[in-house]
Tab-separated table of C-alpha atoms and ligand atoms in Angstrom:
chain	number	residue	atom	x	y	z
E	1	MET	CA	170.059	120.453	124.490
E	2	GLN	CA	171.685	122.873	126.974
E	3	ILE	CA	171.445	126.530	125.957
E	4	ASN	CA	174.707	127.930	127.313
E	5	SER	CA	175.722	131.560	127.663
E	6	THR	CA	177.671	131.579	124.349
E	7	LEU	CA	174.547	130.511	122.528
E	8	MET	CA	172.441	133.099	124.351
E	9	THR	CA	174.896	135.902	123.443
E	10	LEU	CA	174.724	134.773	119.832
E	11	LEU	CA	170.930	134.708	119.926
E	12	HIS	CA	170.757	138.202	121.402
E	13	VAL	CA	172.920	139.538	118.565
E	14	MET	CA	170.924	137.713	115.907
E	15	ALA	CA	167.506	138.494	117.403
E	16	ASP	CA	167.307	141.551	115.099
E	17	GLY	CA	166.662	139.263	112.100
E	18	ARG	CA	169.545	140.816	110.078
E	19	TYR	CA	172.536	139.157	108.475
E	20	HIS	CA	175.724	138.939	110.537
E	21	SER	CA	178.963	137.608	109.114
E	22	GLY	CA	180.653	134.615	110.677
E	23	GLU	CA	183.652	136.847	111.279
E	24	THR	CA	181.646	139.476	113.216
E	25	LEU	CA	179.894	136.836	115.308
E	26	GLY	CA	183.175	135.035	115.968
E	27	GLY	CA	184.731	138.364	117.028
E	28	ILE	CA	181.921	139.113	119.494
E	29	LEU	CA	182.135	135.670	121.055
E	30	GLY	CA	185.892	135.145	120.811
E	31	ILE	CA	185.466	131.916	118.835
E	32	SER	CA	186.470	130.814	115.327
E	33	ARG	CA	184.154	131.081	112.286
E	34	ALA	CA	183.950	127.307	112.213
E	35	ALA	CA	182.842	127.306	115.857
E	36	VAL	CA	180.179	129.942	115.030
E	37	TRP	CA	178.832	127.699	112.259
E	38	LYS	CA	178.785	124.682	114.584
E	39	THR	CA	177.039	126.620	117.357
E	40	LEU	CA	174.416	128.014	114.981
E	41	SER	CA	173.757	124.587	113.459
E	42	SER	CA	172.896	123.259	116.918
E	43	LEU	CA	170.034	125.780	117.166
E	44	LYS	CA	167.903	123.577	114.940
E	45	GLN	CA	167.499	121.288	117.931
E	46	VAL	CA	165.557	123.979	119.780
E	47	GLY	CA	163.490	124.923	116.748
E	48	VAL	CA	165.338	128.147	115.807
E	49	VAL	CA	165.840	128.397	112.040
E	50	VAL	CA	169.103	130.017	110.867
E	51	GLU	CA	169.622	130.962	107.218
E	52	SER	CA	173.093	131.324	105.773
E	53	VAL	CA	173.888	133.176	102.546
E	54	LYS	CA	177.363	133.167	101.074
E	55	GLY	CA	178.961	136.597	101.315
E	56	LYS	CA	176.296	137.915	103.755
E	57	GLY	CA	176.514	135.567	106.722
E	58	TYR	CA	173.799	134.238	109.005
E	59	CYS	CA	170.345	135.449	109.909
E	60	ILE	CA	167.295	134.291	111.873
E	61	PRO	CA	164.419	135.063	109.456
E	62	GLY	CA	161.864	137.286	111.182
E	63	GLY	CA	164.170	137.710	114.179
E	64	LEU	CA	163.454	136.580	117.714
E	65	SER	CA	161.634	138.319	120.543
E	66	LEU	CA	163.663	137.240	123.569
E	67	LEU	CA	162.519	137.783	127.124
E	68	ASP	CA	164.315	140.563	128.949
E	69	GLN	CA	164.020	140.997	132.715
E	70	ALA	CA	164.695	144.763	132.661
E	71	VAL	CA	162.223	145.423	129.837
E	72	ILE	CA	159.505	143.409	131.620
E	73	GLN	CA	160.115	145.114	134.959
E	74	ASP	CA	160.080	148.592	133.376
E	75	ALA	CA	156.725	147.859	131.757
E	76	VAL	CA	155.006	146.855	135.021
E	77	PRO	CA	153.233	149.896	136.554
E	78	ILE	CA	155.390	151.351	139.320
E	79	GLU	CA	152.676	151.039	141.985
E	80	ARG	CA	152.335	147.326	141.200
E	81	LEU	CA	156.073	146.780	141.625
E	82	GLN	CA	155.588	147.538	145.330
E	83	ASP	CA	154.076	144.055	145.617
E	84	VAL	CA	156.707	142.340	143.470
E	85	ALA	CA	159.731	141.001	145.345
E	86	LEU	CA	161.663	139.544	142.431
E	87	ILE	CA	161.257	138.898	138.694
E	88	GLU	CA	163.632	136.302	137.287
E	89	VAL	CA	164.077	135.350	133.629
E	90	LYS	CA	165.804	132.013	133.023
E	91	THR	CA	166.964	130.584	129.726
E	92	GLU	CA	166.031	127.015	130.554
E	93	LEU	CA	164.374	125.297	133.520
E	94	ASP	CA	162.709	121.943	134.061
E	95	SER	CA	159.560	123.800	135.152
E	96	THR	CA	159.020	127.338	136.435
E	97	ASN	CA	156.468	125.950	138.920
E	98	SER	CA	158.964	123.398	140.290
E	99	TYR	CA	161.602	126.125	140.553
E	100	LEU	CA	159.369	128.385	142.673
E	101	LEU	CA	158.071	125.511	144.813
E	102	GLN	CA	161.679	124.624	145.689
E	103	ALA	CA	162.457	128.286	146.381
E	104	TYR	CA	159.409	128.715	148.663
E	105	ASP	CA	161.057	127.236	151.782
E	106	THR	CA	163.979	129.623	151.608
E	107	ASP	CA	162.243	132.709	150.159
E	108	ALA	CA	162.310	135.484	152.710
E	109	PHE	CA	160.325	137.878	150.525
E	110	THR	CA	157.123	139.723	151.027
E	111	GLY	CA	155.380	140.114	147.698
E	112	ALA	CA	155.433	138.051	144.560
E	113	HIS	CA	158.399	135.968	143.442
E	114	ILE	CA	158.017	135.646	139.675
E	115	CYS	CA	159.912	133.448	137.281
E	116	LEU	CA	159.775	133.169	133.480
E	117	ALA	CA	161.722	130.752	131.308
E	118	GLU	CA	162.510	130.756	127.580
E	119	MET	CA	161.988	126.998	127.604
E	120	GLN	CA	161.022	124.206	129.981
E	121	THR	CA	162.419	120.700	129.699
E	122	ALA	CA	159.715	119.189	131.930
E	123	GLY	CA	156.813	121.643	131.766
E	124	ARG	CA	153.859	120.309	133.748
E	125	GLY	CA	150.148	120.624	133.011
E	126	ARG	CA	147.083	119.745	135.064
E	127	ARG	CA	146.183	116.130	135.756
E	128	GLY	CA	149.743	114.858	135.250
E	129	ARG	CA	150.077	116.034	131.664
E	130	THR	CA	153.176	117.544	130.098
E	131	TRP	CA	153.142	121.119	128.829
E	132	GLN	CA	154.939	121.602	125.514
E	133	SER	CA	157.491	124.360	126.094
E	134	PRO	CA	159.598	125.109	122.981
E	135	PHE	CA	162.335	127.759	123.122
E	136	ALA	CA	161.535	131.502	122.802
E	137	LYS	CA	158.031	130.984	121.425
E	138	ASN	CA	155.521	131.145	124.224
E	139	ILE	CA	155.110	132.365	127.797
E	140	TYR	CA	155.949	130.045	130.672
E	141	MET	CA	155.584	132.007	133.873
E	142	SER	CA	155.042	131.222	137.550
E	143	LEU	CA	154.216	133.529	140.449
E	144	SER	CA	154.619	132.554	144.078
E	145	TRP	CA	152.585	134.333	146.756
E	146	GLN	CA	152.165	133.781	150.475
E	147	PHE	CA	148.662	133.620	151.984
E	148	GLU	CA	147.982	133.822	155.711
E	149	GLN	CA	144.603	132.144	156.238
E	150	GLY	CA	145.098	128.669	154.753
E	151	ILE	CA	143.593	127.107	151.686
E	152	ALA	CA	139.979	127.679	152.731
E	153	ALA	CA	140.497	131.404	152.117
E	154	ILE	CA	141.751	130.806	148.591
E	155	GLU	CA	138.875	128.697	147.307
E	156	GLY	CA	138.120	129.717	143.757
E	157	LEU	CA	141.541	131.361	143.276
E	158	SER	CA	142.299	129.166	140.295
E	159	LEU	CA	139.177	130.437	138.507
E	160	ALA	CA	139.950	134.055	139.408
E	161	VAL	CA	143.416	133.574	137.881
E	162	GLY	CA	141.666	132.801	134.585
E	163	VAL	CA	139.717	136.069	134.869
E	164	ALA	CA	142.960	138.021	135.492
E	165	ILE	CA	144.603	136.430	132.439
E	166	VAL	CA	141.668	137.301	130.180
E	167	SER	CA	141.697	140.905	131.499
E	168	ALA	CA	145.452	141.211	130.848
E	169	LEU	CA	145.079	139.893	127.314
E	170	GLN	CA	142.098	142.170	126.623
E	171	GLN	CA	144.220	145.116	127.702
E	172	SER	CA	146.848	143.891	125.211
E	173	GLY	CA	144.240	143.983	122.443
E	174	VAL	CA	143.313	140.286	122.370
E	175	HIS	CA	139.535	139.853	122.439
E	176	GLY	CA	137.065	136.982	122.085
E	177	LEU	CA	138.630	134.721	124.748
E	178	SER	CA	136.653	132.399	126.981
E	179	LEU	CA	137.321	130.279	130.074
E	180	LYS	CA	136.684	126.551	130.378
E	181	TRP	CA	136.256	125.469	133.975
E	182	PRO	CA	138.334	125.789	135.989
E	183	ASN	CA	140.777	127.968	134.063
E	184	ASP	CA	141.672	126.880	130.528
E	185	VAL	CA	141.881	129.934	128.285
E	186	LEU	CA	140.143	129.257	124.967
E	187	TYR	CA	139.651	131.032	121.658
E	188	GLN	CA	136.866	129.635	119.478
E	189	GLY	CA	136.977	126.399	121.473
E	190	LYS	CA	140.746	125.922	121.000
E	191	LYS	CA	143.176	125.992	123.911
E	192	LEU	CA	145.339	129.107	124.117
E	193	GLY	CA	146.608	128.783	127.669
E	194	GLY	CA	146.414	126.810	130.886
E	195	VAL	CA	147.042	127.314	134.576
E	196	LEU	CA	148.583	124.980	137.152
E	197	LEU	CA	148.137	126.019	140.798
E	198	GLU	CA	150.290	124.299	143.417
E	199	ILE	CA	150.365	124.779	147.173
E	200	SER	CA	153.107	124.336	149.740
E	201	GLY	CA	153.363	125.031	153.475
E	202	ASP	CA	150.600	124.796	156.081
E	203	VAL	CA	147.219	124.252	154.412
E	204	SER	CA	145.402	125.522	157.520
E	205	GLY	CA	147.561	128.609	158.049
E	206	ARG	CA	150.408	130.357	156.275
E	207	CYS	CA	150.869	128.735	152.893
E	208	GLY	CA	152.497	129.464	149.585
E	209	VAL	CA	150.691	129.243	146.289
E	210	VAL	CA	152.509	128.921	142.993
E	211	VAL	CA	150.422	130.035	140.022
E	212	GLY	CA	151.895	128.656	136.789
E	213	LEU	CA	150.728	129.964	133.446
E	214	GLY	CA	151.486	128.579	130.018
E	215	LEU	CA	150.346	130.716	127.079
E	216	ASN	CA	150.856	129.842	123.424
E	217	VAL	CA	152.239	132.924	121.671
E	218	ALA	CA	153.734	131.760	118.371
E	219	MET	CA	154.108	128.032	118.078
E	220	SER	CA	154.719	126.010	114.905
E	221	SER	CA	152.658	122.914	114.110
E	222	ALA	CA	155.814	120.802	114.411
E	223	GLU	CA	156.432	122.094	117.937
E	224	ALA	CA	152.815	121.435	118.865
E	225	SER	CA	152.686	117.942	117.377
E	226	GLN	CA	152.519	116.361	120.859
E	227	ILE	CA	149.487	118.419	121.916
E	228	ASP	CA	146.491	116.092	121.957
E	229	GLN	CA	143.696	118.678	121.774
E	230	PRO	CA	142.733	121.590	119.492
E	231	TRP	CA	145.102	124.511	120.218
E	232	ILE	CA	145.748	128.036	119.022
E	233	ASP	CA	148.357	130.749	119.611
E	234	LEU	CA	148.133	134.520	120.072
E	235	LYS	CA	149.932	135.184	116.780
E	236	THR	CA	147.102	133.449	114.899
E	237	ILE	CA	144.490	135.465	116.820
E	238	ALA	CA	146.096	138.915	116.814
E	239	GLY	CA	148.552	138.816	113.879
E	240	GLU	CA	150.967	141.708	113.567
E	241	SER	CA	149.202	143.810	116.215
E	242	LEU	CA	150.331	141.400	118.930
E	243	PRO	CA	152.518	143.069	121.597
E	244	SER	CA	155.953	141.546	122.331
E	245	ARG	CA	156.280	138.675	124.804
E	246	ASN	CA	157.916	141.140	127.218
E	247	ALA	CA	154.916	143.491	127.047
E	248	LEU	CA	152.497	140.566	127.426
E	249	ALA	CA	154.432	139.257	130.434
E	250	ALA	CA	154.348	142.707	132.087
E	251	SER	CA	150.586	143.011	131.624
E	252	LEU	CA	150.044	139.491	132.993
E	253	ILE	CA	152.232	140.280	136.015
E	254	ASP	CA	150.270	143.498	136.643
E	255	HIS	CA	146.886	141.729	136.616
E	256	LEU	CA	147.963	138.561	138.432
E	257	VAL	CA	149.818	140.337	141.247
E	258	GLY	CA	146.815	142.676	141.663
E	259	LEU	CA	144.602	139.621	142.045
E	260	LEU	CA	146.903	137.791	144.488
E	261	LYS	CA	147.272	140.876	146.680
E	262	ASP	CA	143.518	141.367	147.148
E	263	PHE	CA	142.229	137.804	146.972
E	264	GLU	CA	142.165	136.942	150.695
E	265	SER	CA	140.042	139.995	151.444
E	266	ARG	CA	137.851	139.946	148.312
E	267	ARG	CA	137.491	136.162	147.810
E	268	PHE	CA	136.142	134.493	144.681
E	269	LYS	CA	132.708	136.100	145.037
E	270	ALA	CA	134.240	139.341	143.720
E	271	TYR	CA	135.286	137.594	140.478
E	272	ARG	CA	132.401	135.143	140.056
E	273	GLU	CA	130.290	137.330	137.788
E	274	GLN	CA	133.228	138.077	135.487
E	275	TRP	CA	134.153	134.386	135.355
E	276	GLN	CA	130.587	133.521	134.314
E	277	GLN	CA	130.580	136.238	131.672
E	278	HIS	CA	133.660	134.661	130.102
E	279	ALA	CA	132.554	131.049	130.613
E	280	ALA	CA	132.651	128.776	127.590
E	281	TYR	CA	129.637	126.467	127.019
E	282	MET	CA	127.355	128.392	129.416
E	283	GLY	CA	123.797	127.011	129.087
E	284	GLU	CA	125.107	124.261	126.786
E	285	PRO	CA	125.281	120.490	127.247
E	286	ILE	CA	128.605	119.312	128.659
E	287	THR	CA	130.221	116.100	129.868
E	288	LEU	CA	132.258	115.977	133.081
E	289	SER	CA	134.895	113.277	133.506
E	290	MET	CA	136.014	112.255	136.984
E	291	GLY	CA	138.395	109.342	136.498
E	292	ALA	CA	136.317	106.536	134.986
E	293	ARG	CA	133.020	108.264	135.892
E	294	THR	CA	131.235	110.708	133.587
E	295	GLN	CA	128.283	113.012	134.158
E	296	GLN	CA	126.200	114.747	131.513
E	297	GLY	CA	124.420	118.014	132.154
E	298	VAL	CA	123.861	121.597	131.124
E	299	LEU	CA	126.352	124.166	132.427
E	300	LEU	CA	124.648	126.613	134.806
E	301	GLY	CA	127.665	128.492	136.188
E	302	VAL	CA	129.751	128.403	139.351
E	303	GLU	CA	129.157	128.729	143.104
E	304	GLU	CA	130.784	131.359	145.324
E	305	ASN	CA	133.590	128.873	146.061
E	306	GLY	CA	134.218	128.177	142.368
E	307	ALA	CA	132.420	124.796	142.300
E	308	LEU	CA	130.777	123.953	138.979
E	309	ARG	CA	126.955	123.936	138.799
E	310	ILE	CA	125.281	121.718	136.251
E	311	SER	CA	121.682	120.770	135.615
E	312	THR	CA	121.301	116.986	135.300
E	313	GLU	CA	118.378	114.581	134.801
E	314	THR	CA	118.174	114.276	138.595
E	315	GLY	CA	118.310	118.015	139.288
E	316	GLU	CA	121.088	120.529	139.919
E	317	GLN	CA	124.441	119.129	141.004
E	318	VAL	CA	127.622	120.820	142.155
E	319	PHE	CA	131.128	119.550	141.420
E	320	VAL	CA	134.492	120.567	142.817
E	321	GLY	CA	137.945	119.028	142.587
E	322	GLY	CA	141.144	119.148	140.600
E	323	GLU	CA	140.650	115.824	138.862
E	324	ILE	CA	137.505	116.820	136.985
E	325	SER	CA	137.659	117.712	133.321
E	326	MET	CA	134.902	119.251	131.238
E	327	ARG	CA	134.143	119.119	127.513
E	328	PRO	CA	131.190	119.971	125.288
E	329	ALA	CA	128.783	117.001	125.054
C	401	BTN	C1	147.175	122.972	131.966
C	401	BTN	O1	147.316	121.749	131.948
C	401	BTN	O2	146.300	123.533	131.309
C	401	BTN	C2	148.091	123.804	132.817
C	401	BTN	C3	149.367	124.182	132.117
C	401	BTN	C4	150.313	124.993	132.948
C	401	BTN	C5	151.650	125.199	132.275
C	401	BTN	C6	152.503	126.186	132.990
C	401	BTN	S1	153.912	126.676	132.047
C	401	BTN	C7	154.570	127.500	133.421
C	401	BTN	C8	154.303	126.634	134.635
C	401	BTN	N1	155.342	125.647	134.783
C	401	BTN	C9	154.897	124.405	134.594
C	401	BTN	O3	155.586	123.374	134.655
C	401	BTN	N2	153.587	124.427	134.340
C	401	BTN	C10	153.068	125.772	134.342
């Protein structure tokens, strides 16, 4: 379903969770009461519940916390904004990563180009999976950054991104998170967020990296029915003390842009210790899957380039590569 500007105006008015009469809403939008009813009924398709009570009008129970570009930008520390070229908030995209990859060739910015969307129609996960992206519930955000020294200089970046996300969430009052190699964000073994890193340009010189982050904030079981692994959202972890999606996005931007700015000079070695401190299953038996091949071992940690170290029956082995997945044995 296309979320057009009429629908977005309506949602902004109703985001307060109060009752609004069909007449008032129709007046704001310049449409008839019948057209208001029809428009609101279509919201079911994107998972937004609207209640109607005779004599009172319509309300979205609990309200909605919509993303707002100005609110996000104002909440990013001013000194960090020096390294941010553009923050865009879109209602609907196929994928925020695809959007920034397409923009990379024409971007003439220095600094981060950041894009968030209220929903994605073709959200992409690692290893060819889809990323469930229902409307106005979670965070779908991508950041594009230009590096000068090719992909060798950004080895381990995807793990360091996980560290930056955990730091941002800790600062927002969310504790007890862990990282599953390379960068799944977990809470008590359940997936809270994931990262998809994509590269364009010259892999041996100037190249662009798009860091895409999907974070479950408040998702219903119905919306998550397609997710084929244990999952959790921030609302379940933090309850009422959870900051708004705008505040969370600002904190994530602060930490991720800080990381991207310094990474070529600091490299993964500067983040390795923190990654290991947050690592899930450290010292525990795990199974690695590489296509049809599997390898059992005990997780020892990571190398300075982010490669995974495990102790196996034949001694210590090191694994690197985007197609590997890890799970507890
Ligand atoms: C994973 O499989 O764990 C990675 C998920 C990454 C999802 C995010 S949502 C924002 C960005 N746009 C996408 O299409 N994917 C990433």
